[in-house]
PDB file of C-alpha atoms in Angstrom:
ATOM      1  CA  ASN H  17      20.511 -27.419  12.165  1.00 60.00           C
ATOM      2  CA  TYR H  18      20.512 -24.958   9.287  1.00 86.00           C
ATOM      3  CA  ARG H  19      20.653 -21.814  11.392  1.00 93.00           C
ATOM      4  CA  PHE H  20      22.819 -18.795  10.682  1.00 95.00           C
ATOM      5  CA  THR H  21      24.431 -17.661  13.954  1.00 96.00           C
ATOM      6  CA  PRO H  22      27.010 -14.910  13.504  1.00 95.00           C
ATOM      7  CA  THR H  23      29.753 -14.597  16.109  1.00 94.00           C
ATOM      8  CA  THR H  24      30.162 -10.828  15.720  1.00 95.00           C
ATOM      9  CA  ALA H  25      27.495  -8.367  16.877  1.00 96.00           C
ATOM     10  CA  GLY H  26      26.161  -5.815  14.400  1.00 96.00           C
ATOM     11  CA  LYS H  27      23.737  -5.148  11.591  1.00 97.00           C
ATOM     12  CA  TYR H  28      23.519  -7.797   8.863  1.00 97.00           C
ATOM     13  CA  ASN H  29      22.085  -7.568   5.375  1.00 97.00           C
ATOM     14  CA  VAL H  30      20.173 -10.833   4.952  1.00 97.00           C
ATOM     15  CA  PHE H  31      18.716 -12.200   1.715  1.00 95.00           C
ATOM     16  CA  ILE H  32      16.603 -15.217   0.810  1.00 93.00           C
ATOM     17  CA  ASN H  33      15.722 -16.347  -2.715  1.00 90.00           C
ATOM     18  CA  MET H  34      13.483 -19.431  -2.835  1.00 87.00           C
ATOM     19  CA  SER H  35      12.636 -20.811  -6.267  1.00 83.00           C
ATOM     20  CA  MET H  36      10.027 -23.511  -6.627  1.00 81.00           C
ATOM     21  CA  GLU H  37       8.075 -25.273  -9.334  1.00 77.00           C
ATOM     22  CA  THR H  38       5.232 -27.732  -9.698  1.00 75.00           C
ATOM     23  CA  THR H  39       6.137 -31.238 -10.783  1.00 71.00           C
ATOM     24  CA  GLY H  40       5.504 -32.542 -14.261  1.00 63.00           C
ATOM     25  CA  GLY H  41       5.178 -29.091 -15.830  1.00 59.00           C
ATOM     26  CA  VAL H  42       1.647 -28.652 -14.471  1.00 62.00           C
ATOM     27  CA  SER H  43       0.710 -24.974 -13.997  1.00 63.00           C
ATOM     28  CA  THR H  44      -0.914 -25.122 -10.573  1.00 75.00           C
ATOM     29  CA  LEU H  45       1.400 -23.138  -8.254  1.00 77.00           C
ATOM     30  CA  ASN H  46      -1.015 -20.768  -6.473  1.00 78.00           C
ATOM     31  CA  ASN H  47       1.044 -18.821  -3.939  1.00 82.00           C
ATOM     32  CA  VAL H  48       4.298 -18.751  -2.023  1.00 84.00           C
ATOM     33  CA  PHE H  49       5.151 -17.536   1.484  1.00 88.00           C
ATOM     34  CA  VAL H  50       8.817 -16.916   2.350  1.00 91.00           C
ATOM     35  CA  ARG H  51       9.644 -16.088   5.963  1.00 94.00           C
ATOM     36  CA  LEU H  52      12.772 -14.953   7.788  1.00 96.00           C
ATOM     37  CA  HIS H  53      12.820 -15.996  11.438  1.00 97.00           C
ATOM     38  CA  LYS H  54      15.045 -14.549  14.152  1.00 97.00           C
ATOM     39  CA  ASN H  55      15.302 -16.669  17.293  1.00 97.00           C
ATOM     40  CA  GLY H  56      12.227 -18.666  16.234  1.00 96.00           C
ATOM     41  CA  SER H  57       9.885 -15.758  15.386  1.00 97.00           C
ATOM     42  CA  THR H  58       8.964 -14.277  12.003  1.00 96.00           C
ATOM     43  CA  ILE H  59      10.555 -10.856  11.496  1.00 97.00           C
ATOM     44  CA  HIS H  60      10.151 -10.416   7.709  1.00 95.00           C
ATOM     45  CA  GLN H  61       8.111 -12.202   5.077  1.00 93.00           C
ATOM     46  CA  SER H  62       7.005 -12.031   1.482  1.00 91.00           C
ATOM     47  CA  TYR H  63       3.918 -13.383  -0.221  1.00 88.00           C
ATOM     48  CA  ILE H  64       3.427 -14.080  -3.910  1.00 82.00           C
ATOM     49  CA  ASP H  65      -0.166 -14.525  -5.073  1.00 80.00           C
ATOM     50  CA  ASN H  66      -0.016 -16.588  -8.223  1.00 73.00           C
ATOM     51  CA  SER H  67      -3.651 -17.792  -8.034  1.00 70.00           C
ATOM     52  CA  ASN H  68      -4.893 -15.842 -11.075  1.00 68.00           C
ATOM     53  CA  ASN H  69      -1.964 -17.120 -13.090  1.00 63.00           C
ATOM     54  CA  ASN H  70      -1.596 -20.678 -11.745  1.00 61.00           C
ATOM     55  CA  GLY H  71       2.048 -20.512 -12.714  1.00 65.00           C
ATOM     56  CA  PHE H  72       4.475 -23.338 -13.196  1.00 69.00           C
ATOM     57  CA  ALA H  73       7.253 -21.678 -11.154  1.00 74.00           C
ATOM     58  CA  ALA H  74       7.746 -18.793  -8.716  1.00 78.00           C
ATOM     59  CA  LEU H  75      10.520 -16.991  -6.883  1.00 80.00           C
ATOM     60  CA  GLY H  76      10.000 -15.764  -3.320  1.00 85.00           C
ATOM     61  CA  VAL H  77      12.408 -13.098  -2.070  1.00 89.00           C
ATOM     62  CA  VAL H  78      13.064 -11.538   1.343  1.00 93.00           C
ATOM     63  CA  THR H  79      15.754  -8.929   1.977  1.00 94.00           C
ATOM     64  CA  ALA H  80      16.238  -7.306   5.386  1.00 96.00           C
ATOM     65  CA  ILE H  81      18.703  -5.562   7.658  1.00 97.00           C
ATOM     66  CA  VAL H  82      18.761  -7.382  10.992  1.00 97.00           C
ATOM     67  CA  ASP H  83      20.484  -6.523  14.301  1.00 97.00           C
ATOM     68  CA  MET H  84      22.349  -9.551  15.671  1.00 97.00           C
ATOM     69  CA  ASN H  85      23.977  -9.809  19.126  1.00 97.00           C
ATOM     70  CA  GLY H  86      26.874 -12.004  17.979  1.00 93.00           C
ATOM     71  CA  SER H  87      26.365 -14.711  20.597  1.00 94.00           C
ATOM     72  CA  SER H  88      22.883 -16.254  20.758  1.00 96.00           C
ATOM     73  CA  ASP H  89      20.813 -14.656  17.960  1.00 97.00           C
ATOM     74  CA  TYR H  90      20.133 -16.934  14.994  1.00 97.00           C
ATOM     75  CA  LEU H  91      18.283 -16.714  11.681  1.00 97.00           C
ATOM     76  CA  GLU H  92      16.307 -19.322   9.735  1.00 95.00           C
ATOM     77  CA  ALA H  93      14.532 -19.241   6.362  1.00 93.00           C
ATOM     78  CA  PHE H  94      11.228 -20.984   5.650  1.00 90.00           C
ATOM     79  CA  VAL H  95       9.076 -21.356   2.543  1.00 87.00           C
ATOM     80  CA  ARG H  96       5.482 -22.550   2.196  1.00 84.00           C
ATOM     81  CA  PRO H  97       4.104 -22.899  -1.326  1.00 82.00           C
ATOM     82  CA  THR H  98       0.557 -23.978  -2.144  1.00 79.00           C
ATOM     83  CA  ALA H  99      -0.648 -25.646  -5.315  1.00 78.00           C
ATOM     84  CA  SER H 100      -4.139 -26.573  -6.474  1.00 75.00           C
ATOM     85  CA  SER H 101      -2.827 -29.978  -7.590  1.00 72.00           C
ATOM     86  CA  GLY H 102       0.433 -31.879  -7.817  1.00 70.00           C
ATOM     87  CA  ASN H 103       3.544 -31.413  -5.725  1.00 76.00           C
ATOM     88  CA  VAL H 104       5.738 -28.349  -5.353  1.00 78.00           C
ATOM     89  CA  THR H 105       9.514 -28.763  -5.399  1.00 77.00           C
ATOM     90  CA  VAL H 106      11.997 -26.220  -4.068  1.00 77.00           C
ATOM     91  CA  LEU H 107      14.678 -25.958  -6.721  1.00 76.00           C
ATOM     92  CA  GLY H 108      18.276 -26.734  -5.855  1.00 72.00           C
ATOM     93  CA  VAL H 109      21.238 -24.545  -4.981  1.00 72.00           C
ATOM     94  CA  THR H 110      21.371 -23.060  -8.465  1.00 75.00           C
ATOM     95  CA  TYR H 111      18.076 -21.221  -7.921  1.00 79.00           C
ATOM     96  CA  THR H 112      17.669 -21.071  -4.142  1.00 85.00           C
ATOM     97  CA  MET H 113      19.943 -19.215  -1.742  1.00 89.00           C
ATOM     98  CA  PHE H 114      20.309 -17.693   1.695  1.00 91.00           C
ATOM     99  CA  GLY H 115      23.041 -15.270   2.606  1.00 93.00           C
ATOM    100  CA  ALA H 116      24.033 -12.610   5.105  1.00 95.00           C
ATOM    101  CA  PHE H 117      26.878 -10.184   5.497  1.00 95.00           C
ATOM    102  CA  LYS H 118      27.797  -7.719   8.199  1.00 96.00           C
ATOM    103  CA  LEU H 119      27.384  -4.039   7.387  1.00 96.00           C
ATOM    104  CA  ILE H 120      30.421  -1.938   8.331  1.00 92.00           C
ATOM    105  CA  GLY H 121      30.118   1.652   9.501  1.00 80.00           C
ATOM    106  CA  VAL H 122      26.349   1.620  10.047  1.00 62.00           C
TER     107      VAL H 122
END
C-alpha cells in the first residue's frame, strides 16, 4: 500500500514528479500520462505528447490543492508511459517524487 492518508483534515498541496526513460538510449518515448487519484478516482492529471519528438526521457508533473477529511481520504499517484519500441523505466527516487503538505490559514 503506497497511499498517502493524512490524519488531519484540511487542504493539502500535493505534487507528483515522474521521470521516465526508454531503455538502451533508444529515442522512442511517445507520451506520458500522470494521474493523481483521491479515494480511487482521478482528480488531476497531466499528459505529455512526445510523439513528434520521440524523446529518450520525459518528466510528468501534477500539482494540486486537495481537500482531505483527515480520516478516510487517501491519495495515490499513477503513471502510464507509451513507447513505439523498447521498454520504459520510471527513474528512481533521485528523479521521481510524491509529496504533500497541509496548508495553514487557507
